[in-house]
Tab-separated table of C-alpha atoms in Angstrom:
chain	number	residue	atom	x	y	z
A	1	UNK	CA	-0.291	0.113	-0.015
A	2	UNK	CA	1.130	3.089	-0.963
A	3	UNK	CA	2.211	5.556	1.701
A	4	UNK	CA	0.534	8.347	-0.246
A	5	UNK	CA	-3.366	9.295	0.496
A	6	UNK	CA	-5.449	10.392	-2.342
A	7	UNK	CA	-5.976	13.778	-0.397
A	8	UNK	CA	-2.022	13.986	-0.464
A	9	UNK	CA	-2.137	13.697	-3.984
A	10	UNK	CA	-4.924	15.770	-4.598
A	11	UNK	CA	-3.600	18.651	-2.451
A	12	UNK	CA	-0.267	18.665	-4.196
A	13	UNK	CA	-1.951	18.801	-7.518
A	14	UNK	CA	-4.132	22.147	-6.193
A	15	UNK	CA	-0.954	23.634	-5.242
A	16	UNK	CA	0.570	23.423	-8.446
A	17	UNK	CA	-2.630	23.824	-10.059
A	18	UNK	CA	-1.883	27.602	-9.111
A	19	UNK	CA	0.913	28.126	-11.014
A	20	UNK	CA	-1.071	26.650	-13.733
A	21	UNK	CA	-3.550	29.486	-13.441
A	22	UNK	CA	-0.921	32.294	-12.508
A	23	UNK	CA	0.944	31.628	-15.947
A	24	UNK	CA	-2.083	31.453	-17.738
A	25	UNK	CA	-2.940	34.684	-16.651
A	26	UNK	CA	0.503	36.484	-17.028
A	27	UNK	CA	0.432	34.606	-20.623
A	28	UNK	CA	-3.412	35.981	-21.290
A	29	UNK	CA	-2.654	39.597	-19.994
A	30	UNK	CA	0.604	39.991	-20.948
A	31	UNK	CA	-0.250	38.171	-24.501
A	32	UNK	CA	-3.091	40.456	-24.744
A	33	UNK	CA	-1.119	43.840	-24.351
A	34	UNK	CA	1.580	42.634	-26.901
A	35	UNK	CA	-1.196	41.598	-29.292
A	36	UNK	CA	-2.804	44.921	-28.946
A	37	UNK	CA	0.508	46.118	-30.030
A	38	UNK	CA	1.172	43.783	-32.769
A	39	UNK	CA	-2.904	44.312	-34.072
A	40	UNK	CA	-1.811	47.925	-34.652
A	41	UNK	CA	1.250	47.217	-36.420
A	42	UNK	CA	-0.218	44.747	-38.293
A	43	UNK	CA	-3.102	46.724	-39.556
A	44	UNK	CA	-0.846	49.954	-39.743
A	45	UNK	CA	-0.486	52.132	-43.021
A	46	UNK	CA	3.496	52.054	-42.831
A	47	UNK	CA	4.877	49.304	-44.373
A	48	UNK	CA	7.745	48.230	-42.264
A	49	UNK	CA	5.551	48.208	-38.978
A	50	UNK	CA	2.887	45.911	-41.039
A	51	UNK	CA	5.882	43.666	-42.269
A	52	UNK	CA	7.277	43.699	-38.429
A	53	UNK	CA	4.225	42.484	-37.274
A	54	UNK	CA	3.543	39.958	-40.174
A	55	UNK	CA	7.115	38.525	-39.613
A	56	UNK	CA	6.502	38.183	-35.573
A	57	UNK	CA	3.235	36.484	-36.095
A	58	UNK	CA	4.043	34.270	-38.403
A	59	UNK	CA	7.232	33.095	-36.848
A	60	UNK	CA	5.603	32.618	-33.132
A	61	UNK	CA	2.798	30.726	-35.092
A	62	UNK	CA	4.806	28.650	-37.149
A	63	UNK	CA	7.194	27.322	-34.620
A	64	UNK	CA	6.145	25.122	-32.028
A	65	UNK	CA	5.331	26.449	-28.525
A	66	UNK	CA	7.932	23.751	-27.252
A	67	UNK	CA	11.044	25.061	-29.049
A	68	UNK	CA	10.163	28.290	-28.055
A	69	UNK	CA	10.319	27.338	-24.606
A	70	UNK	CA	13.081	25.729	-25.178
A	71	UNK	CA	14.788	28.934	-27.220
A	72	UNK	CA	13.845	31.164	-24.275
A	73	UNK	CA	15.296	28.864	-21.772
A	74	UNK	CA	18.304	27.746	-23.438
A	75	UNK	CA	19.023	30.382	-25.779
A	76	UNK	CA	19.027	33.195	-23.298
A	77	UNK	CA	21.257	31.227	-20.781
A	78	UNK	CA	23.825	30.932	-23.755
A	79	UNK	CA	24.141	34.143	-24.363
A	80	UNK	CA	24.595	34.841	-20.508
A	81	UNK	CA	21.626	35.534	-19.251
A	82	UNK	CA	20.664	33.048	-16.505
A	83	UNK	CA	16.685	32.456	-17.235
A	84	UNK	CA	14.950	30.817	-14.266
A	85	UNK	CA	11.992	28.384	-15.822
A	86	UNK	CA	9.117	30.795	-14.208
A	87	UNK	CA	10.587	33.683	-16.453
A	88	UNK	CA	11.202	31.970	-19.650
A	89	UNK	CA	7.584	30.101	-19.617
A	90	UNK	CA	6.092	33.440	-18.851
A	91	UNK	CA	7.911	35.423	-22.051
A	92	UNK	CA	7.443	32.276	-24.514
A	93	UNK	CA	3.942	31.784	-23.739
A	94	UNK	CA	3.063	35.548	-23.947
A	95	UNK	CA	4.792	36.414	-26.954
A	96	UNK	CA	3.371	32.695	-28.161
A	97	UNK	CA	-0.098	34.097	-26.860
A	98	UNK	CA	0.270	37.501	-28.677
A	99	UNK	CA	0.919	36.520	-32.147
A	100	UNK	CA	-2.436	34.518	-32.088
A	101	UNK	CA	-4.546	37.051	-30.463
A	102	UNK	CA	-3.277	39.985	-32.918
A	103	UNK	CA	-4.112	37.548	-36.025
A	104	UNK	CA	-7.408	36.487	-33.717
A	105	UNK	CA	-8.384	40.669	-33.761
A	106	UNK	CA	-6.802	41.626	-37.464
A	107	UNK	CA	-9.910	39.179	-38.535
A	108	UNK	CA	-12.382	41.172	-36.194
A	109	UNK	CA	-10.710	44.484	-36.858
A	110	UNK	CA	-11.096	43.690	-40.627
A	111	UNK	CA	-14.391	42.501	-40.787
A	112	UNK	CA	-16.253	45.594	-39.978
A	113	UNK	CA	-17.280	47.487	-42.923
A	114	UNK	CA	-14.537	49.389	-44.896
A	115	UNK	CA	-17.569	52.223	-44.713
A	116	UNK	CA	-16.895	52.479	-41.293
A	117	UNK	CA	-13.352	53.444	-41.918
A	118	UNK	CA	-13.896	56.065	-45.068
A	119	UNK	CA	-16.905	57.457	-42.927
A	120	UNK	CA	-14.152	58.689	-39.963
A	121	UNK	CA	-11.876	59.089	-42.612
A	122	UNK	CA	-13.695	61.635	-43.981
A	123	UNK	CA	-14.475	63.381	-40.766
A	124	UNK	CA	-10.894	63.950	-40.123
A	125	UNK	CA	-10.378	61.252	-37.932
A	126	UNK	CA	-6.448	60.038	-37.750
A	127	UNK	CA	-6.017	56.023	-37.863
A	128	UNK	CA	-5.449	56.071	-33.743
A	129	UNK	CA	-8.725	58.170	-33.302
A	130	UNK	CA	-10.326	55.659	-35.827
A	131	UNK	CA	-9.466	52.448	-34.128
A	132	UNK	CA	-10.231	54.201	-30.545
A	133	UNK	CA	-13.554	55.614	-31.347
A	134	UNK	CA	-14.933	53.834	-34.511
A	135	UNK	CA	-13.518	50.380	-35.253
A	136	UNK	CA	-12.198	48.845	-32.017
A	137	UNK	CA	-15.662	49.244	-30.118
A	138	UNK	CA	-17.363	47.341	-33.168
A	139	UNK	CA	-14.477	44.796	-33.346
A	140	UNK	CA	-14.600	44.222	-29.290
A	141	UNK	CA	-17.716	42.796	-29.864
A	142	UNK	CA	-17.044	40.199	-32.762
A	143	UNK	CA	-13.768	39.275	-30.502
A	144	UNK	CA	-14.958	38.570	-27.473
A	145	UNK	CA	-16.236	34.834	-28.405
A	146	UNK	CA	-12.942	33.889	-30.195
A	147	UNK	CA	-10.907	35.105	-27.507
A	148	UNK	CA	-12.264	34.023	-24.323
A	149	UNK	CA	-11.953	30.694	-26.832
A	150	UNK	CA	-8.303	30.969	-27.195
A	151	UNK	CA	-7.989	31.150	-23.548
A	152	UNK	CA	-8.869	27.578	-23.546
A	153	UNK	CA	-5.966	26.993	-25.246
A	154	UNK	CA	-3.434	29.392	-23.625
A	155	UNK	CA	-4.429	27.189	-20.341
A	156	UNK	CA	-3.518	24.209	-22.151
A	157	UNK	CA	-0.597	25.401	-23.447
A	158	UNK	CA	0.916	25.990	-19.849
A	159	UNK	CA	1.429	22.015	-19.663
A	160	UNK	CA	4.398	22.425	-22.348
A	161	UNK	CA	6.066	24.483	-20.087
A	162	UNK	CA	6.659	21.502	-17.888
A	163	UNK	CA	9.708	20.246	-19.844
A	164	UNK	CA	11.710	23.140	-19.041
A	165	UNK	CA	11.346	22.494	-15.276
A	166	UNK	CA	8.445	24.819	-14.699
A	167	UNK	CA	6.623	23.384	-11.666
A	168	UNK	CA	2.943	23.945	-12.746
A	169	UNK	CA	0.176	21.094	-12.776
A	170	UNK	CA	1.612	18.936	-15.075
A	171	UNK	CA	5.194	18.805	-14.071
A	172	UNK	CA	3.751	18.455	-10.408
A	173	UNK	CA	1.838	15.641	-11.913
A	174	UNK	CA	5.151	14.260	-13.141
A	175	UNK	CA	6.912	14.140	-10.190
A	176	UNK	CA	3.525	12.893	-7.635
A	177	UNK	CA	3.732	9.574	-9.880
A	178	UNK	CA	7.513	9.331	-9.532
A	179	UNK	CA	6.786	9.431	-6.084
A	180	UNK	CA	3.788	7.363	-5.733
A	181	UNK	CA	3.934	4.930	-8.793
A	182	UNK	CA	-0.424	5.888	-9.610
A	183	UNK	CA	0.160	7.587	-12.777
A	184	UNK	CA	-3.694	7.009	-13.362
A	185	UNK	CA	-4.781	8.281	-10.605
A	186	UNK	CA	-2.481	11.025	-10.823
A	187	UNK	CA	-2.894	11.938	-14.009
A	188	UNK	CA	-6.652	11.420	-13.965
A	189	UNK	CA	-6.637	14.254	-11.304
A	190	UNK	CA	-4.464	16.701	-13.429
A	191	UNK	CA	-6.855	15.845	-16.422
A	192	UNK	CA	-10.059	16.967	-13.908
A	193	UNK	CA	-8.450	19.742	-12.958
A	194	UNK	CA	-7.245	21.190	-16.139
A	195	UNK	CA	-11.010	20.651	-17.162
A	196	UNK	CA	-12.437	22.102	-14.547
A	197	UNK	CA	-10.127	25.310	-15.623
A	198	UNK	CA	-11.140	24.915	-19.659
A	199	UNK	CA	-14.566	23.396	-19.671
A	200	UNK	CA	-16.137	27.043	-17.850
A	201	UNK	CA	-14.364	28.690	-20.620
A	202	UNK	CA	-15.145	27.164	-23.518
A	203	UNK	CA	-18.767	27.137	-21.985
A	204	UNK	CA	-18.755	30.818	-22.010
A	205	UNK	CA	-17.407	31.294	-24.903
A	206	UNK	CA	-20.248	29.229	-26.179
A	207	UNK	CA	-22.811	31.476	-24.420
A	208	UNK	CA	-21.262	34.643	-25.412
A	209	UNK	CA	-21.022	33.208	-28.946
A	210	UNK	CA	-24.949	32.968	-29.402
A	211	UNK	CA	-25.686	35.760	-26.639
A	212	UNK	CA	-24.091	37.889	-29.200
A	213	UNK	CA	-25.058	36.937	-32.404
A	214	UNK	CA	-28.357	36.173	-32.081
A	215	UNK	CA	-28.900	39.335	-30.721
A	216	UNK	CA	-27.010	40.860	-33.205
A	217	UNK	CA	-27.987	44.566	-32.002
A	218	UNK	CA	-25.179	46.757	-32.283
A	219	UNK	CA	-25.763	48.684	-28.840
B	1	UNK	CA	-10.783	82.421	-56.971
B	2	UNK	CA	-12.050	78.982	-56.731
B	3	UNK	CA	-12.892	76.861	-53.767
B	4	UNK	CA	-12.029	73.452	-54.980
B	5	UNK	CA	-9.508	73.363	-58.022
B	6	UNK	CA	-9.364	69.990	-59.684
B	7	UNK	CA	-6.318	70.538	-62.295
B	8	UNK	CA	-5.357	67.459	-64.581
B	9	UNK	CA	-6.316	64.972	-62.260
B	10	UNK	CA	-5.449	61.477	-63.624
B	11	UNK	CA	-6.429	57.889	-61.519
B	12	UNK	CA	-5.624	54.349	-62.645
B	13	UNK	CA	-6.151	51.448	-61.158
B	14	UNK	CA	-3.675	48.682	-62.295
B	15	UNK	CA	-4.308	49.261	-66.411
B	16	UNK	CA	-7.722	50.830	-66.522
B	17	UNK	CA	-7.530	54.925	-66.781
B	18	UNK	CA	-10.482	55.552	-65.215
B	19	UNK	CA	-9.892	59.879	-64.617
B	20	UNK	CA	-8.604	60.596	-67.904
B	21	UNK	CA	-7.079	64.565	-66.997
B	22	UNK	CA	-10.205	65.988	-65.306
B	23	UNK	CA	-10.227	70.143	-64.925
B	24	UNK	CA	-13.017	71.644	-62.859
B	25	UNK	CA	-13.069	74.349	-60.736
B	26	UNK	CA	-15.817	74.994	-58.332
B	27	UNK	CA	-16.690	78.443	-56.674
B	28	UNK	CA	-17.390	78.794	-53.452
B	29	UNK	CA	-21.448	78.839	-53.036
B	30	UNK	CA	-21.702	76.791	-56.255
B	31	UNK	CA	-23.988	73.526	-56.170
B	32	UNK	CA	-22.874	71.366	-58.808
B	33	UNK	CA	-24.285	68.002	-60.195
B	34	UNK	CA	-22.146	65.184	-61.268
B	35	UNK	CA	-23.933	62.774	-64.050
B	36	UNK	CA	-22.470	59.658	-66.179
B	37	UNK	CA	-22.982	56.078	-66.524
B	38	UNK	CA	-21.736	53.856	-64.089
B	39	UNK	CA	-18.067	53.455	-64.734
B	40	UNK	CA	-17.705	56.767	-65.988
B	41	UNK	CA	-15.451	58.004	-63.026
B	42	UNK	CA	-17.953	60.482	-61.502
B	43	UNK	CA	-17.933	58.228	-58.129
B	44	UNK	CA	-13.834	57.940	-58.349
B	45	UNK	CA	-13.914	61.753	-58.951
B	46	UNK	CA	-15.512	62.512	-55.641
B	47	UNK	CA	-13.353	60.205	-53.639
B	48	UNK	CA	-10.449	61.441	-55.245
B	49	UNK	CA	-11.206	65.143	-54.007
B	50	UNK	CA	-11.179	64.355	-49.572
B	51	UNK	CA	-8.421	61.933	-50.192
B	52	UNK	CA	-10.093	58.325	-50.192
B	53	UNK	CA	-8.268	57.505	-53.531
B	54	UNK	CA	-5.162	58.852	-54.280
B	55	UNK	CA	-4.416	60.205	-57.556
B	56	UNK	CA	-1.466	59.456	-60.115
B	57	UNK	CA	-1.353	62.936	-61.591
B	58	UNK	CA	-2.472	66.656	-61.191
B	59	UNK	CA	-3.701	68.513	-58.554
B	60	UNK	CA	-6.523	69.087	-56.592
B	61	UNK	CA	-6.540	71.989	-54.081
B	62	UNK	CA	-9.296	73.200	-51.661
B	63	UNK	CA	-9.578	76.413	-50.111
B	64	UNK	CA	-5.366	76.545	-49.943
B	65	UNK	CA	-5.569	72.627	-48.584
B	66	UNK	CA	-3.509	70.529	-51.253
B	67	UNK	CA	-4.330	66.817	-51.522
B	68	UNK	CA	-1.363	64.856	-50.745
B	69	UNK	CA	-1.087	61.536	-49.723
B	70	UNK	CA	0.593	61.828	-46.144
B	71	UNK	CA	-1.980	62.271	-42.825
B	72	UNK	CA	-1.248	65.882	-41.872
B	73	UNK	CA	-2.278	67.026	-45.425
B	74	UNK	CA	-4.779	64.672	-45.555
B	75	UNK	CA	-6.352	65.794	-42.112
B	76	UNK	CA	-6.429	69.833	-43.120
B	77	UNK	CA	-7.895	69.121	-46.534
B	78	UNK	CA	-10.732	66.558	-45.032
B	79	UNK	CA	-11.689	69.299	-42.219
B	80	UNK	CA	-12.918	71.701	-45.277
B	81	UNK	CA	-14.718	69.011	-47.155
B	82	UNK	CA	-17.437	66.980	-45.658
B	83	UNK	CA	-18.461	63.516	-47.477
B	84	UNK	CA	-22.039	61.497	-47.370
B	85	UNK	CA	-22.631	58.113	-48.683
B	86	UNK	CA	-24.457	56.068	-50.443
B	87	UNK	CA	-24.888	53.525	-47.417
B	88	UNK	CA	-24.841	56.280	-45.181
B	89	UNK	CA	-22.088	54.764	-42.494
B	90	UNK	CA	-23.388	56.013	-39.462
B	91	UNK	CA	-21.614	54.178	-36.388
B	92	UNK	CA	-23.897	51.420	-35.395
B	93	UNK	CA	-22.376	51.602	-31.691
B	94	UNK	CA	-23.473	55.239	-31.027
B	95	UNK	CA	-26.854	57.178	-31.303
B	96	UNK	CA	-27.566	59.239	-33.977
B	97	UNK	CA	-26.442	62.762	-31.272
B	98	UNK	CA	-22.997	60.357	-30.581
B	99	UNK	CA	-22.271	60.315	-33.927
B	100	UNK	CA	-22.757	63.671	-34.807
B	101	UNK	CA	-20.931	64.610	-31.434
B	102	UNK	CA	-17.715	62.076	-32.024
B	103	UNK	CA	-15.615	63.914	-34.364
B	104	UNK	CA	-16.002	67.364	-33.460
B	105	UNK	CA	-14.797	66.343	-29.852
B	106	UNK	CA	-12.171	63.704	-30.920
B	107	UNK	CA	-10.507	66.113	-33.877
B	108	UNK	CA	-11.396	69.578	-32.942
B	109	UNK	CA	-11.324	68.883	-29.342
B	110	UNK	CA	-14.665	70.555	-28.607
B	111	UNK	CA	-15.927	69.820	-25.239
B	112	UNK	CA	-18.763	68.094	-24.771
B	113	UNK	CA	-21.655	70.480	-23.736
B	114	UNK	CA	-20.501	72.614	-26.819
B	115	UNK	CA	-20.547	69.454	-28.615
B	116	UNK	CA	-23.612	68.205	-27.374
B	117	UNK	CA	-25.547	71.475	-28.235
B	118	UNK	CA	-24.083	71.469	-31.960
B	119	UNK	CA	-25.417	68.098	-32.549
B	120	UNK	CA	-28.941	69.018	-31.257
B	121	UNK	CA	-28.876	71.921	-33.486
B	122	UNK	CA	-27.364	69.948	-36.969
B	123	UNK	CA	-29.852	67.088	-36.176
B	124	UNK	CA	-32.649	69.778	-36.064
B	125	UNK	CA	-31.584	71.352	-39.203
B	126	UNK	CA	-32.018	68.132	-40.939
B	127	UNK	CA	-35.383	67.373	-38.665
B	128	UNK	CA	-33.919	65.313	-36.673
B	129	UNK	CA	-33.703	66.665	-32.894
B	130	UNK	CA	-36.052	64.439	-31.380
B	131	UNK	CA	-33.992	61.538	-32.483
B	132	UNK	CA	-30.839	62.397	-31.077
B	133	UNK	CA	-30.833	59.573	-28.775
B	134	UNK	CA	-32.103	56.696	-31.273
B	135	UNK	CA	-29.548	54.346	-32.483
B	136	UNK	CA	-29.108	54.057	-36.070
B	137	UNK	CA	-30.579	50.875	-36.394
B	138	UNK	CA	-33.923	52.094	-34.921
B	139	UNK	CA	-34.069	54.670	-37.658
B	140	UNK	CA	-34.930	54.658	-41.611
B	141	UNK	CA	-32.502	55.001	-44.449
B	142	UNK	CA	-33.787	58.417	-44.673
B	143	UNK	CA	-33.620	59.553	-41.124
B	144	UNK	CA	-30.185	57.680	-41.339
B	145	UNK	CA	-28.999	59.826	-44.464
B	146	UNK	CA	-30.100	63.259	-42.837
B	147	UNK	CA	-27.862	62.031	-39.381
B	148	UNK	CA	-24.957	61.450	-41.570
B	149	UNK	CA	-25.698	64.887	-43.017
B	150	UNK	CA	-25.856	66.793	-39.787
B	151	UNK	CA	-22.654	64.672	-38.817
B	152	UNK	CA	-20.600	66.469	-42.158
B	153	UNK	CA	-22.092	69.307	-41.246
B	154	UNK	CA	-20.779	69.519	-37.787
B	155	UNK	CA	-17.631	69.504	-38.681
B	156	UNK	CA	-18.630	72.886	-40.285
B	157	UNK	CA	-17.311	72.130	-43.643
B	158	UNK	CA	-16.835	74.825	-46.635
B	159	UNK	CA	-18.070	72.129	-48.907
B	160	UNK	CA	-19.449	68.848	-48.948
B	161	UNK	CA	-19.237	66.304	-51.396
B	162	UNK	CA	-22.366	63.485	-51.869
B	163	UNK	CA	-22.189	60.234	-53.580
B	164	UNK	CA	-25.055	59.177	-54.757
B	165	UNK	CA	-26.666	59.642	-51.207
B	166	UNK	CA	-30.694	58.706	-52.174
B	167	UNK	CA	-29.759	55.690	-54.445
B	168	UNK	CA	-30.012	53.126	-51.613
B	169	UNK	CA	-33.136	54.675	-50.340
B	170	UNK	CA	-36.610	53.525	-50.981
B	171	UNK	CA	-38.732	56.205	-53.455
B	172	UNK	CA	-40.670	57.386	-50.540
B	173	UNK	CA	-37.675	58.097	-48.527
B	174	UNK	CA	-35.836	60.113	-51.019
B	175	UNK	CA	-37.890	63.596	-51.008
B	176	UNK	CA	-36.803	63.868	-47.280
B	177	UNK	CA	-32.978	63.880	-47.880
B	178	UNK	CA	-33.020	66.007	-51.082
B	179	UNK	CA	-35.155	68.251	-49.153
B	180	UNK	CA	-32.459	68.530	-46.306
B	181	UNK	CA	-29.734	68.749	-49.446
B	182	UNK	CA	-32.212	71.470	-51.171
B	183	UNK	CA	-32.316	73.607	-48.262
B	184	UNK	CA	-28.808	73.162	-47.705
B	185	UNK	CA	-27.936	74.778	-51.255
B	186	UNK	CA	-30.169	77.451	-50.739
B	187	UNK	CA	-28.218	78.507	-47.583
B	188	UNK	CA	-24.928	78.729	-50.125
B	189	UNK	CA	-23.152	75.646	-48.799
B	190	UNK	CA	-21.244	74.777	-52.035
B	191	UNK	CA	-22.105	71.228	-52.880
B	192	UNK	CA	-20.331	68.760	-55.248
B	193	UNK	CA	-23.029	65.519	-55.630
B	194	UNK	CA	-23.077	62.600	-57.562
B	195	UNK	CA	-26.602	61.714	-58.439
B	196	UNK	CA	-29.086	60.062	-60.682
B	197	UNK	CA	-31.648	62.406	-59.516
B	198	UNK	CA	-32.139	64.330	-63.156
B	199	UNK	CA	-35.121	66.435	-61.667
B	200	UNK	CA	-33.588	67.530	-58.756
B	201	UNK	CA	-29.999	68.339	-60.478
B	202	UNK	CA	-32.019	70.195	-62.875
B	203	UNK	CA	-34.144	72.230	-60.324
B	204	UNK	CA	-31.011	73.279	-57.435
B	205	UNK	CA	-28.098	72.929	-59.468
B	206	UNK	CA	-25.726	75.618	-60.586
B	207	UNK	CA	-23.631	73.460	-63.014
B	208	UNK	CA	-24.119	70.168	-64.712
B	209	UNK	CA	-21.221	67.792	-65.357
B	210	UNK	CA	-21.382	65.069	-67.466
B	211	UNK	CA	-18.987	62.058	-67.157
B	212	UNK	CA	-17.958	59.939	-69.732
B	213	UNK	CA	-15.319	57.571	-70.188
B	214	UNK	CA	-12.840	59.236	-67.671
B	215	UNK	CA	-13.596	62.560	-69.256
B	216	UNK	CA	-15.492	65.881	-68.185
B	217	UNK	CA	-17.703	65.319	-71.674
B	218	UNK	CA	-19.982	68.392	-71.269
B	219	UNK	CA	-20.600	70.934	-68.746
B	220	UNK	CA	-22.748	73.929	-68.332
B	221	UNK	CA	-25.900	75.274	-66.568
B	222	UNK	CA	-28.632	72.739	-66.107
B	223	UNK	CA	-30.602	74.297	-68.905
B	224	UNK	CA	-28.322	73.605	-71.688
B	225	UNK	CA	-27.070	70.001	-70.405
B	226	UNK	CA	-30.660	68.881	-70.454
B	227	UNK	CA	-32.113	71.345	-72.239
B	228	UNK	CA	-29.648	71.398	-75.298
B	229	UNK	CA	-27.265	68.344	-74.920
B	230	UNK	CA	-24.738	69.092	-77.647
B	231	UNK	CA	-22.852	65.483	-77.610
B	232	UNK	CA	-24.363	62.602	-78.838
B	233	UNK	CA	-23.232	60.518	-75.806
B	234	UNK	CA	-24.982	63.196	-73.556
B	235	UNK	CA	-28.212	62.891	-75.690
B	236	UNK	CA	-28.043	58.794	-75.105
B	237	UNK	CA	-27.705	59.137	-71.814
B	238	UNK	CA	-30.640	61.853	-71.297
B	239	UNK	CA	-32.718	59.450	-73.539
B	240	UNK	CA	-33.408	61.584	-76.122
B	241	UNK	CA	-31.413	60.900	-79.045
């Protein structure tokens, strides 16, 4: 009989799940801020800004998150920065999230009819004024469901950071399994915890989608 | 001196030259209708005047402000000319009043109170003072277009460009918009409008421009253009050839 009770396992998993939540929040909020900057660059009239944003987005969308984590963790220490796992994980996930959010939001901005841009242009508004007062308020409404939906991906993606030694839910599961030799129980609970985090998010995304679509009112 | 001076303007979309050297001077207070078949370049010309389209050659001057592609020049130019569109293009997330208030507050930094009073006055001018708090989707097409006119007027432009502003309206709603435009014309607003409302053009305009294949084909007072069209193309367009 194992010296570990089920409660021992759950307790330790719950403790580690905190870090999954924190990392998800950091990635999502940080990614939101960087993503917004990238959105402005990506939809800018300046060719250089647009190219830079496209390069950034394609780089982060076109390589596995795992490679990005490795590069941040090992790469930065190669050039003399000793990055702890939490920092590498936070940075990589933030930038990865930003690349996807920028593209999701670009789709929403481009869904706003051209007439809105033309009308605000002919009222002498600048690009930022158009975005701030005319386009983003409308784009926000259609952006909510896919954005919330993507947050599910972010939560699940945090599991990858276990590979660089960041102790979140997945890493903790492996460690506890090594001690208890009860992989099915441990990973089963871990999966349940992921589900408990993700399911409400995807459910609310569906609800929001229905609510915003069915009503389809603009105010 | 003319308010709007268009000189030798050329515009190409790829290989297709849609404006082939346009010259047109518009005096302050003048009301001009631009007529012609679709594809004749009339909407493009209008959209070039406030920089919604770039021009390939020639110059456009509005009260001394020159059309140039950079944001500073465009802003200066667009402060002088307003534009009204076929599809209204009201901001759907804002009330009628807020639609009118937005640009004065954002672009000209007019205080909210002042902007609100101005918006109320402009809405009353187009007969919609009571619709300040209505959202665009609660208004009829004709009402929406009148709000769009009020919105353009709130920026106190020297001239208004009207791009087929009644073409998307049900027939019974056309008149309420034309009445507002007619009143503006009578009050001395400089108007440049692309229109299919020949009767209105005849009654209200000082000059009529007939565009054909990217050129100003015939131009003159409405009596001449409608009464005694010189060219075969205009006669055909008016259906009297």
